[in-house]
Amino acid sequence: MHKDHLVFDLFKEELQRQRRGMELIASENFTSLQVMQGMGNVMTNKYAEGYPGKRYYAGCEVVDQTEQLAIDRLCKIFNLAYANVQPHSGAQANAAVALAVLKPGDSILGLDLSMGGHLTHGSPVNYSGKLYVAHFYGVTREEGRVDYDMLEAKAKEVKPKLIICGASAYSRDWDYERIRKSADAVGALLMADIAHPAGLIAKRLLNDPFDHCHIVTSTTHKTLRGPRGGIIMMRKDFENPFGLKDNKGNIRMMSHLLDMAVFPGIQGGPLEHIIAAKAIAFGEILSDEFTIYAKQIIQNAQSFSKALLSKGYNIVSGGTDNHLVLVDLRNKNISGKKAEQALVKADITVNKNMVPYDDKSAFITSGIRLGVQALTTRGMMENDMPFLAQAIDDVLKNVDDENNMLQVKNRVNEFMKQYPLYPELG
Ligand code: DSN
């Protein structure tokens, strides 16, 4: 068969890009080699609509075992009663929860996207804002932390069926207990989307959402360091409180409704090769090595945040509890877009991000979002963080100077050689 050199050469090029650069995108990570290789396996050939032991196709006895292993390991990590490992992404996981618990036109309440929320938490350009009536809470102007009073007041005002907590650009921990009280006061269900900090929650380094939130979703590829994908979890199953019935007219447990919402609700055949890689990643998360990794992420993020503060950068909320820092660049008079474009020329990969009370659009933005989980995977420690902050500052101080960017790039590339990435791949 003709070997597709074009695509395989691009794999090599991407590997070189990942190796030489400083990867600071808060939603990315580097999987282990076994997780990556686990994704490219014969299970991609198998159709397995349904769930382990209840499939619509023959020949599922082997993929049943990998999927069950992924479920069992995930349940062990977070001490769960229920897990669905089939969502293709975090967005799919959130869509399935919405389908399971809401009817079109129902109200939902989530963190505003411009304050750190996520598209699937009610943005008007997303299904969540088109099918449901979305309302938002925010963070306080002074401290940049979730405004729980505002959340409670909004919940009382709009009586949402579903409150969503969790964020994609928020560096502080969440008071899930308090939000549950607000949810209970108005009879709402509470969902946490822990896509970003899940790896830290897995090791009990942050507050545990599971005892307070009815349903929890996540991606598997950020701090969990698995393949790209989504998951839905519950510590305790419960009867659907809104009396929604299945297609036979029966009131069913939430686990059943969630399974039905993923398949056949919004997805077809599960990606069994990816689910196999999820099982491998979940096995890694159960190890003591991952505990050390997760603790190091927090130490690195805090040290990075301090190094940036000492250079006059304005960190939203003044610091971090998790893997990321959100930098407000307004005092430096640079837009997020300009910063992102300049930094990537120095092989420092970040993403522009709106900051709370931003006066610029989502396309320009006033901030950048930086996460240290990927560099921590490469072996960086707290004492490497000042180098990172210095490199970023060197670029941003001379944001139009191409020669300067090239000099920083050379320094970055040299520095990254100390932290080999996939040396087995040659
Ligand atoms: N795009 C992801 C992130 O960067 O946080 C969330 O979907």
GROMACS .gro file of C-alpha atoms and ligand atoms in nm:
model
  433
    1MET     CA    1   0.000   0.000   0.000
    2HIS     CA    2   0.114   0.354  -0.073
    3LYS     CA    3   0.270   0.500   0.243
    4ASP     CA    4   0.138   0.846   0.312
    5HIS     CA    5   0.469   1.027   0.358
    6LEU     CA    6   0.300   1.363   0.356
    7VAL     CA    7   0.100   1.298   0.673
    8PHE     CA    8   0.373   1.098   0.847
    9ASP     CA    9   0.623   1.374   0.777
   10LEU     CA   10   0.382   1.618   0.937
   11PHE     CA   11   0.375   1.396   1.248
   12LYS     CA   12   0.753   1.431   1.265
   13GLU     CA   13   0.728   1.806   1.219
   14GLU     CA   14   0.470   1.834   1.498
   15LEU     CA   15   0.690   1.622   1.727
   16GLN     CA   16   0.979   1.863   1.666
   17ARG     CA   17   0.753   2.161   1.738
   18GLN     CA   18   0.638   2.006   2.064
   19ARG     CA   19   0.994   1.915   2.164
   20ARG     CA   20   1.156   2.251   2.109
   21GLY     CA   21   0.885   2.478   2.253
   22MET     CA   22   0.748   2.580   2.589
   23GLU     CA   23   0.394   2.449   2.594
   24LEU     CA   24   0.184   2.667   2.822
   25ILE     CA   25  -0.168   2.613   2.687
   26ALA     CA   26  -0.366   2.529   3.000
   27SER     CA   27  -0.581   2.265   2.830
   28GLU     CA   28  -0.301   2.056   2.678
   29ASN     CA   29  -0.060   1.797   2.806
   30PHE     CA   30   0.181   1.528   2.687
   31THR     CA   31   0.045   1.176   2.727
   32SER     CA   32   0.274   0.892   2.819
   33LEU     CA   33   0.400   0.691   2.524
   34GLN     CA   34   0.177   0.398   2.621
   35VAL     CA   35  -0.133   0.619   2.627
   36MET     CA   36  -0.042   0.762   2.286
   37GLN     CA   37   0.032   0.422   2.137
   38GLY     CA   38  -0.283   0.288   2.301
   39MET     CA   39  -0.485   0.523   2.081
   40GLY     CA   40  -0.349   0.374   1.761
   41ASN     CA   41  -0.473   0.019   1.801
   42VAL     CA   42  -0.698  -0.241   1.637
   43MET     CA   43  -0.997  -0.138   1.846
   44THR     CA   44  -1.046   0.151   1.605
   45ASN     CA   45  -1.188  -0.112   1.369
   46LYS     CA   46  -1.466  -0.218   1.601
   47TYR     CA   47  -1.823  -0.091   1.611
   48ALA     CA   48  -1.968  -0.125   1.960
   49GLU     CA   49  -2.286   0.082   1.988
   50GLY     CA   50  -2.429   0.024   2.333
   51TYR     CA   51  -2.249  -0.051   2.659
   52PRO     CA   52  -2.041  -0.343   2.792
   53GLY     CA   53  -2.259  -0.656   2.787
   54LYS     CA   54  -2.540  -0.473   2.602
   55ARG     CA   55  -2.417  -0.404   2.248
   56TYR     CA   56  -2.590  -0.376   1.916
   57TYR     CA   57  -2.306  -0.557   1.735
   58ALA     CA   58  -2.145  -0.899   1.764
   59GLY     CA   59  -1.778  -0.944   1.847
   60CYS     CA   60  -1.764  -0.694   2.133
   61GLU     CA   61  -1.635  -0.934   2.399
   62VAL     CA   62  -1.284  -0.786   2.396
   63VAL     CA   63  -1.376  -0.418   2.375
   64ASP     CA   64  -1.625  -0.484   2.655
   65GLN     CA   65  -1.327  -0.565   2.876
   66THR     CA   66  -1.129  -0.249   2.796
   67GLU     CA   67  -1.435  -0.029   2.836
   68GLN     CA   68  -1.526  -0.194   3.166
   69LEU     CA   69  -1.166  -0.153   3.282
   70ALA     CA   70  -1.179   0.218   3.199
   71ILE     CA   71  -1.507   0.251   3.393
   72ASP     CA   72  -1.378   0.056   3.695
   73ARG     CA   73  -1.050   0.248   3.713
   74LEU     CA   74  -1.227   0.583   3.681
   75CYS     CA   75  -1.470   0.484   3.958
   76LYS     CA   76  -1.172   0.394   4.177
   77ILE     CA   77  -0.992   0.724   4.111
   78PHE     CA   78  -1.285   0.940   4.221
   79ASN     CA   79  -1.475   0.689   4.438
   80LEU     CA   80  -1.778   0.681   4.209
   81ALA     CA   81  -2.097   0.483   4.170
   82TYR     CA   82  -2.128   0.563   3.799
   83ALA     CA   83  -1.905   0.657   3.507
   84ASN     CA   84  -1.961   0.685   3.133
   85VAL     CA   85  -1.634   0.685   2.939
   86GLN     CA   86  -1.781   0.717   2.590
   87PRO     CA   87  -1.813   1.095   2.532
   88HIS     CA   88  -1.583   1.192   2.248
   89SER     CA   89  -1.499   1.521   2.421
   90GLY     CA   90  -1.586   1.740   2.717
   91ALA     CA   91  -1.835   1.929   2.500
   92GLN     CA   92  -2.011   1.600   2.419
   93ALA     CA   93  -2.018   1.507   2.787
   94ASN     CA   94  -2.183   1.839   2.871
   95ALA     CA   95  -2.430   1.806   2.582
   96ALA     CA   96  -2.529   1.460   2.706
   97VAL     CA   97  -2.594   1.588   3.059
   98ALA     CA   98  -2.810   1.868   2.919
   99LEU     CA   99  -3.005   1.621   2.706
  100ALA     CA  100  -3.057   1.395   3.007
  101VAL     CA  101  -3.181   1.657   3.251
  102LEU     CA  102  -3.327   1.947   3.050
  103LYS     CA  103  -3.602   2.017   2.800
  104PRO     CA  104  -3.547   2.282   2.532
  105GLY     CA  105  -3.639   2.620   2.675
  106ASP     CA  106  -3.537   2.531   3.032
  107SER     CA  107  -3.317   2.781   3.216
  108ILE     CA  108  -2.955   2.713   3.302
  109LEU     CA  109  -2.706   2.914   3.506
  110GLY     CA  110  -2.331   2.905   3.438
  111LEU     CA  111  -2.016   3.110   3.475
  112ASP     CA  112  -1.994   3.380   3.210
  113LEU     CA  113  -1.753   3.284   2.930
  114SER     CA  114  -1.582   3.622   2.954
  115MET     CA  115  -1.517   3.557   3.325
  116GLY     CA  116  -1.360   3.216   3.273
  117GLY     CA  117  -1.660   2.997   3.183
  118HIS     CA  118  -1.693   2.764   2.887
  119LEU     CA  119  -1.884   2.771   2.558
  120THR     CA  120  -2.097   2.475   2.667
  121HIS     CA  121  -2.208   2.652   2.984
  122GLY     CA  122  -2.461   2.866   2.798
  123SER     CA  123  -2.280   3.070   2.533
  124PRO     CA  124  -2.522   3.207   2.270
  125VAL     CA  125  -2.308   3.059   1.989
  126ASN     CA  126  -2.326   2.709   2.141
  127TYR     CA  127  -2.614   2.456   2.160
  128SER     CA  128  -2.627   2.534   2.534
  129GLY     CA  129  -2.727   2.893   2.467
  130LYS     CA  130  -2.947   2.814   2.167
  131LEU     CA  131  -3.158   2.530   2.309
  132TYR     CA  132  -3.176   2.652   2.668
  133VAL     CA  133  -3.231   2.993   2.824
  134ALA     CA  134  -2.888   3.073   2.962
  135HIS     CA  135  -2.814   3.299   3.256
  136PHE     CA  136  -2.477   3.378   3.404
  137TYR     CA  137  -2.292   3.457   3.722
  138GLY     CA  138  -1.949   3.613   3.731
  139VAL     CA  139  -1.643   3.686   3.941
  140THR     CA  140  -1.597   3.987   4.166
  141ARG     CA  141  -1.427   4.290   4.016
  142GLU     CA  142  -1.202   4.339   4.319
  143GLU     CA  143  -1.077   3.986   4.378
  144GLY     CA  144  -1.148   3.803   4.054
  145ARG     CA  145  -1.307   3.518   4.249
  146VAL     CA  146  -1.646   3.357   4.187
  147ASP     CA  147  -1.919   3.583   4.321
  148TYR     CA  148  -2.121   3.329   4.521
  149ASP     CA  149  -2.368   3.595   4.636
  150MET     CA  150  -2.438   3.683   4.275
  151LEU     CA  151  -2.477   3.315   4.190
  152GLU     CA  152  -2.728   3.270   4.469
  153ALA     CA  153  -2.923   3.583   4.379
  154LYS     CA  154  -2.932   3.486   4.009
  155ALA     CA  155  -3.046   3.136   4.096
  156LYS     CA  156  -3.333   3.279   4.302
  157GLU     CA  157  -3.423   3.519   4.023
  158VAL     CA  158  -3.417   3.286   3.722
  159LYS     CA  159  -3.490   2.949   3.889
  160PRO     CA  160  -3.264   2.741   3.664
  161LYS     CA  161  -3.316   2.367   3.622
  162LEU     CA  162  -2.939   2.322   3.606
  163ILE     CA  163  -2.656   2.517   3.765
  164ILE     CA  164  -2.314   2.460   3.611
  165CYS     CA  165  -1.994   2.528   3.799
  166GLY     CA  166  -1.641   2.481   3.673
  167ALA     CA  167  -1.444   2.688   3.426
  168SER     CA  168  -1.181   2.693   3.158
  169ALA     CA  169  -0.993   3.003   3.272
  170TYR     CA  170  -1.024   3.026   3.649
  171SER     CA  171  -0.725   2.972   3.875
  172ARG     CA  172  -0.906   2.933   4.208
  173ASP     CA  173  -1.075   2.642   4.381
  174TRP     CA  174  -1.454   2.617   4.404
  175ASP     CA  175  -1.688   2.616   4.702
  176TYR     CA  176  -1.910   2.334   4.577
  177GLU     CA  177  -2.089   2.304   4.911
  178ARG     CA  178  -2.205   2.661   4.894
  179ILE     CA  179  -2.325   2.630   4.534
  180ARG     CA  180  -2.519   2.316   4.626
  181LYS     CA  181  -2.706   2.514   4.889
  182SER     CA  182  -2.802   2.770   4.623
  183ALA     CA  183  -2.910   2.486   4.392
  184ASP     CA  184  -3.118   2.317   4.662
  185ALA     CA  185  -3.285   2.646   4.749
  186VAL     CA  186  -3.436   2.663   4.399
  187GLY     CA  187  -3.466   2.290   4.323
  188ALA     CA  188  -3.193   2.295   4.059
  189LEU     CA  189  -2.955   2.016   3.972
  190LEU     CA  190  -2.586   2.098   4.007
  191MET     CA  191  -2.325   1.993   3.754
  192ALA     CA  192  -1.951   2.054   3.787
  193ASP     CA  193  -1.734   2.059   3.476
  194ILE     CA  194  -1.390   1.978   3.616
  195ALA     CA  195  -1.216   1.945   3.278
  196HIS     CA  196  -0.927   2.167   3.383
  197PRO     CA  197  -0.843   2.068   3.743
  198ALA     CA  198  -0.958   1.700   3.730
  199GLY     CA  199  -0.606   1.560   3.776
  200LEU     CA  200  -0.562   1.765   4.092
  201ILE     CA  201  -0.905   1.667   4.225
  202ALA     CA  202  -0.817   1.302   4.151
  203LYS     CA  203  -0.536   1.334   4.405
  204ARG     CA  204  -0.751   1.528   4.656
  205LEU     CA  205  -0.540   1.842   4.618
  206LEU     CA  206  -0.848   2.057   4.559
  207ASN     CA  207  -1.201   2.053   4.699
  208ASP     CA  208  -1.397   1.741   4.609
  209PRO     CA  209  -1.703   1.825   4.393
  210PHE     CA  210  -1.855   1.477   4.400
  211ASP     CA  211  -2.034   1.492   4.736
  212HIS     CA  212  -2.203   1.819   4.645
  213CYS     CA  213  -2.262   1.807   4.270
  214HIS     CA  214  -2.522   1.569   4.129
  215ILE     CA  215  -2.325   1.513   3.809
  216VAL     CA  216  -1.961   1.583   3.721
  217THR     CA  217  -1.810   1.597   3.371
  218SER     CA  218  -1.454   1.628   3.252
  219THR     CA  219  -1.223   1.596   2.960
  220THR     CA  220  -0.950   1.335   2.989
  221HIS     CA  221  -0.658   1.514   2.826
  222LYS     CA  222  -0.579   1.818   3.041
  223THR     CA  223  -0.449   1.759   3.395
  224LEU     CA  224  -0.572   1.396   3.371
  225ARG     CA  225  -0.307   1.350   3.098
  226GLY     CA  226  -0.502   1.091   2.901
  227PRO     CA  227  -0.617   1.077   2.538
  228ARG     CA  228  -0.848   1.347   2.408
  229GLY     CA  229  -1.198   1.268   2.525
  230GLY     CA  230  -1.478   1.320   2.777
  231ILE     CA  231  -1.632   1.145   3.077
  232ILE     CA  232  -1.948   1.174   3.289
  233MET     CA  233  -1.945   1.073   3.655
  234MET     CA  234  -2.162   1.049   3.967
  235ARG     CA  235  -2.067   0.946   4.319
  236LYS     CA  236  -2.430   0.860   4.390
  237ASP     CA  237  -2.701   0.764   4.146
  238PHE     CA  238  -3.044   0.923   4.199
  239GLU     CA  239  -3.392   0.933   4.060
  240ASN     CA  240  -3.439   1.207   3.807
  241PRO     CA  241  -3.610   1.479   4.010
  242PHE     CA  242  -3.792   1.644   3.719
  243GLY     CA  243  -3.994   1.333   3.642
  244LEU     CA  244  -3.857   1.309   3.289
  245LYS     CA  245  -3.954   0.972   3.148
  246ASP     CA  246  -3.774   0.741   2.909
  247ASN     CA  247  -3.930   0.643   2.577
  248LYS     CA  248  -4.132   0.368   2.747
  249GLY     CA  249  -4.286   0.616   2.989
  250ASN     CA  250  -4.084   0.503   3.292
  251ILE     CA  251  -3.912   0.733   3.539
  252ARG     CA  252  -3.553   0.611   3.540
  253MET     CA  253  -3.244   0.656   3.750
  254MET     CA  254  -3.007   0.930   3.638
  255SER     CA  255  -2.741   0.675   3.537
  256HIS     CA  256  -2.981   0.528   3.284
  257LEU     CA  257  -3.077   0.870   3.149
  258LEU     CA  258  -2.713   0.972   3.115
  259ASP     CA  259  -2.619   0.650   2.934
  260MET     CA  260  -2.915   0.695   2.698
  261ALA     CA  261  -2.820   1.059   2.641
  262VAL     CA  262  -2.467   0.967   2.529
  263PHE     CA  263  -2.584   0.677   2.314
  264PRO     CA  264  -2.820   0.685   2.130
  265GLY     CA  265  -2.887   1.047   2.234
  266ILE     CA  266  -2.596   1.235   2.084
  267GLN     CA  267  -2.334   0.981   1.974
  268GLY     CA  268  -2.313   0.667   1.764
  269GLY     CA  269  -2.039   0.409   1.801
  270PRO     CA  270  -1.796   0.474   2.085
  271LEU     CA  271  -1.427   0.519   1.997
  272GLU     CA  272  -1.310   0.196   2.159
  273HIS     CA  273  -0.943   0.262   2.077
  274ILE     CA  274  -0.963   0.592   2.262
  275ILE     CA  275  -1.151   0.426   2.549
  276ALA     CA  276  -0.866   0.172   2.570
  277ALA     CA  277  -0.620   0.461   2.599
  278LYS     CA  278  -0.845   0.617   2.866
  279ALA     CA  279  -0.816   0.289   3.060
  280ILE     CA  280  -0.435   0.309   3.036
  281ALA     CA  281  -0.432   0.673   3.149
  282PHE     CA  282  -0.666   0.597   3.442
  283GLY     CA  283  -0.427   0.321   3.548
  284GLU     CA  284  -0.144   0.576   3.547
  285ILE     CA  285  -0.351   0.820   3.754
  286LEU     CA  286  -0.399   0.554   4.022
  287SER     CA  287  -0.020   0.535   4.067
  288ASP     CA  288   0.185   0.716   4.334
  289GLU     CA  289   0.391   0.868   4.054
  290PHE     CA  290   0.085   1.066   3.945
  291THR     CA  291   0.038   1.197   4.301
  292ILE     CA  292   0.390   1.341   4.286
  293TYR     CA  293   0.314   1.487   3.942
  294ALA     CA  294  -0.012   1.650   4.055
  295LYS     CA  295   0.153   1.808   4.361
  296GLN     CA  296   0.434   1.938   4.143
  297ILE     CA  297   0.185   2.104   3.906
  298ILE     CA  298   0.051   2.318   4.190
  299GLN     CA  299   0.398   2.405   4.319
  300ASN     CA  300   0.507   2.503   3.969
  301ALA     CA  301   0.197   2.712   3.902
  302GLN     CA  302   0.240   2.900   4.230
  303SER     CA  303   0.606   2.961   4.169
  304PHE     CA  304   0.535   3.073   3.811
  305SER     CA  305   0.265   3.308   3.934
  306LYS     CA  306   0.504   3.463   4.189
  307ALA     CA  307   0.775   3.507   3.925
  308LEU     CA  308   0.530   3.687   3.695
  309LEU     CA  309   0.400   3.906   3.978
  310SER     CA  310   0.756   4.010   4.061
  311LYS     CA  311   0.792   4.132   3.703
  312GLY     CA  312   0.487   4.354   3.736
  313TYR     CA  313   0.234   4.126   3.572
  314ASN     CA  314  -0.120   4.148   3.694
  315ILE     CA  315  -0.246   3.797   3.779
  316VAL     CA  316  -0.624   3.768   3.797
  317SER     CA  317  -0.718   3.687   4.160
  318GLY     CA  318  -0.358   3.750   4.259
  319GLY     CA  319  -0.241   3.390   4.228
  320THR     CA  320  -0.350   3.033   4.171
  321ASP     CA  321  -0.475   2.721   4.349
  322ASN     CA  322  -0.451   2.496   4.044
  323HIS     CA  323  -0.245   2.452   3.725
  324LEU     CA  324  -0.309   2.784   3.556
  325VAL     CA  325  -0.255   3.155   3.583
  326LEU     CA  326  -0.458   3.415   3.400
  327VAL     CA  327  -0.256   3.725   3.321
  328ASP     CA  328  -0.429   4.059   3.269
  329LEU     CA  329  -0.202   4.252   3.030
  330ARG     CA  330  -0.385   4.584   3.045
  331ASN     CA  331  -0.117   4.744   3.265
  332LYS     CA  332   0.142   4.639   3.006
  333ASN     CA  333  -0.059   4.791   2.724
  334ILE     CA  334  -0.050   4.478   2.506
  335SER     CA  335  -0.352   4.284   2.385
  336GLY     CA  336  -0.378   3.909   2.439
  337LYS     CA  337  -0.375   3.859   2.065
  338LYS     CA  338  -0.054   4.052   2.018
  339ALA     CA  339   0.111   3.873   2.311
  340GLU     CA  340   0.010   3.530   2.180
  341GLN     CA  341   0.144   3.611   1.834
  342ALA     CA  342   0.476   3.743   1.967
  343LEU     CA  343   0.530   3.458   2.215
  344VAL     CA  344   0.472   3.185   1.958
  345LYS     CA  345   0.753   3.333   1.751
  346ALA     CA  346   0.978   3.258   2.047
  347ASP     CA  347   0.835   2.901   2.064
  348ILE     CA  348   0.634   2.987   2.376
  349THR     CA  349   0.282   2.862   2.312
  350VAL     CA  350   0.001   3.032   2.507
  351ASN     CA  351  -0.352   3.134   2.426
  352LYS     CA  352  -0.507   3.475   2.436
  353ASN     CA  353  -0.794   3.488   2.680
  354MET     CA  354  -1.053   3.734   2.798
  355VAL     CA  355  -1.004   3.853   3.154
  356PRO     CA  356  -1.289   3.951   3.389
  357TYR     CA  357  -1.448   4.284   3.290
  358ASP     CA  358  -1.250   4.285   2.967
  359ASP     CA  359  -1.302   4.581   2.737
  360LYS     CA  360  -1.176   4.393   2.431
  361SER     CA  361  -1.348   4.127   2.220
  362ALA     CA  362  -1.291   3.752   2.253
  363PHE     CA  363  -1.085   3.773   1.934
  364ILE     CA  364  -0.845   4.039   2.067
  365THR     CA  365  -0.870   4.001   2.448
  366SER     CA  366  -0.672   4.166   2.727
  367GLY     CA  367  -0.512   3.855   2.868
  368ILE     CA  368  -0.323   3.532   2.824
  369ARG     CA  369  -0.392   3.202   2.996
  370LEU     CA  370  -0.091   2.997   3.102
  371GLY     CA  371  -0.090   2.641   3.239
  372VAL     CA  372   0.212   2.451   3.367
  373GLN     CA  373   0.078   2.093   3.355
  374ALA     CA  374   0.249   2.006   3.024
  375LEU     CA  375   0.588   2.148   3.126
  376THR     CA  376   0.555   1.965   3.458
  377THR     CA  377   0.510   1.643   3.261
  378ARG     CA  378   0.838   1.724   3.088
  379GLY     CA  379   1.004   1.736   3.428
  380MET     CA  380   1.020   2.105   3.512
  381MET     CA  381   1.030   2.204   3.879
  382GLU     CA  382   0.962   2.525   4.075
  383ASN     CA  383   1.313   2.651   4.023
  384ASP     CA  384   1.261   2.647   3.644
  385MET     CA  385   0.967   2.885   3.668
  386PRO     CA  386   1.170   3.208   3.689
  387PHE     CA  387   1.326   3.117   3.352
  388LEU     CA  388   0.979   3.086   3.201
  389ALA     CA  389   0.865   3.417   3.345
  390GLN     CA  390   1.184   3.585   3.225
  391ALA     CA  391   1.146   3.448   2.872
  392ILE     CA  392   0.785   3.569   2.856
  393ASP     CA  393   0.882   3.910   2.990
  394ASP     CA  394   1.172   3.941   2.744
  395VAL     CA  395   0.931   3.888   2.455
  396LEU     CA  396   0.654   4.111   2.586
  397LYS     CA  397   0.887   4.399   2.670
  398ASN     CA  398   0.990   4.419   2.304
  399VAL     CA  399   0.681   4.290   2.140
  400ASP     CA  400   0.761   4.426   1.792
  401ASP     CA  401   1.126   4.330   1.784
  402GLU     CA  402   1.161   4.018   1.565
  403ASN     CA  403   1.531   3.989   1.636
  404ASN     CA  404   1.462   3.982   2.009
  405MET     CA  405   1.200   3.708   1.961
  406LEU     CA  406   1.457   3.503   1.773
  407GLN     CA  407   1.707   3.540   2.055
  408VAL     CA  408   1.450   3.431   2.313
  409LYS     CA  409   1.350   3.141   2.089
  410ASN     CA  410   1.712   3.020   2.079
  411ARG     CA  411   1.729   3.036   2.458
  412VAL     CA  412   1.397   2.853   2.492
  413ASN     CA  413   1.500   2.580   2.246
  414GLU     CA  414   1.828   2.528   2.430
  415PHE     CA  415   1.653   2.518   2.767
  416MET     CA  416   1.398   2.261   2.650
  417LYS     CA  417   1.674   2.020   2.548
  418GLN     CA  418   1.713   1.943   2.920
  419TYR     CA  419   1.362   1.793   2.917
  420PRO     CA  420   1.345   1.529   2.643
  421LEU     CA  421   1.001   1.452   2.502
  422TYR     CA  422   0.932   1.102   2.368
  423PRO     CA  423   1.300   1.011   2.330
  424GLU     CA  424   1.185   0.660   2.228
  425LEU     CA  425   1.051   0.810   1.905
  426GLY     CA  426   1.402   0.903   1.792
  427DSN     N1  427  -1.073   2.450   2.462
  427DSN     C1  428  -1.064   2.405   2.597
  427DSN     C2  429  -0.977   2.494   2.677
  427DSN     O1  430  -0.883   2.541   2.621
  427DSN     O2  431  -1.001   2.516   2.794
  427DSN     C3  432  -1.196   2.391   2.657
  427DSN     O3  433  -1.283   2.334   2.569
   0.00000   0.00000   0.00000
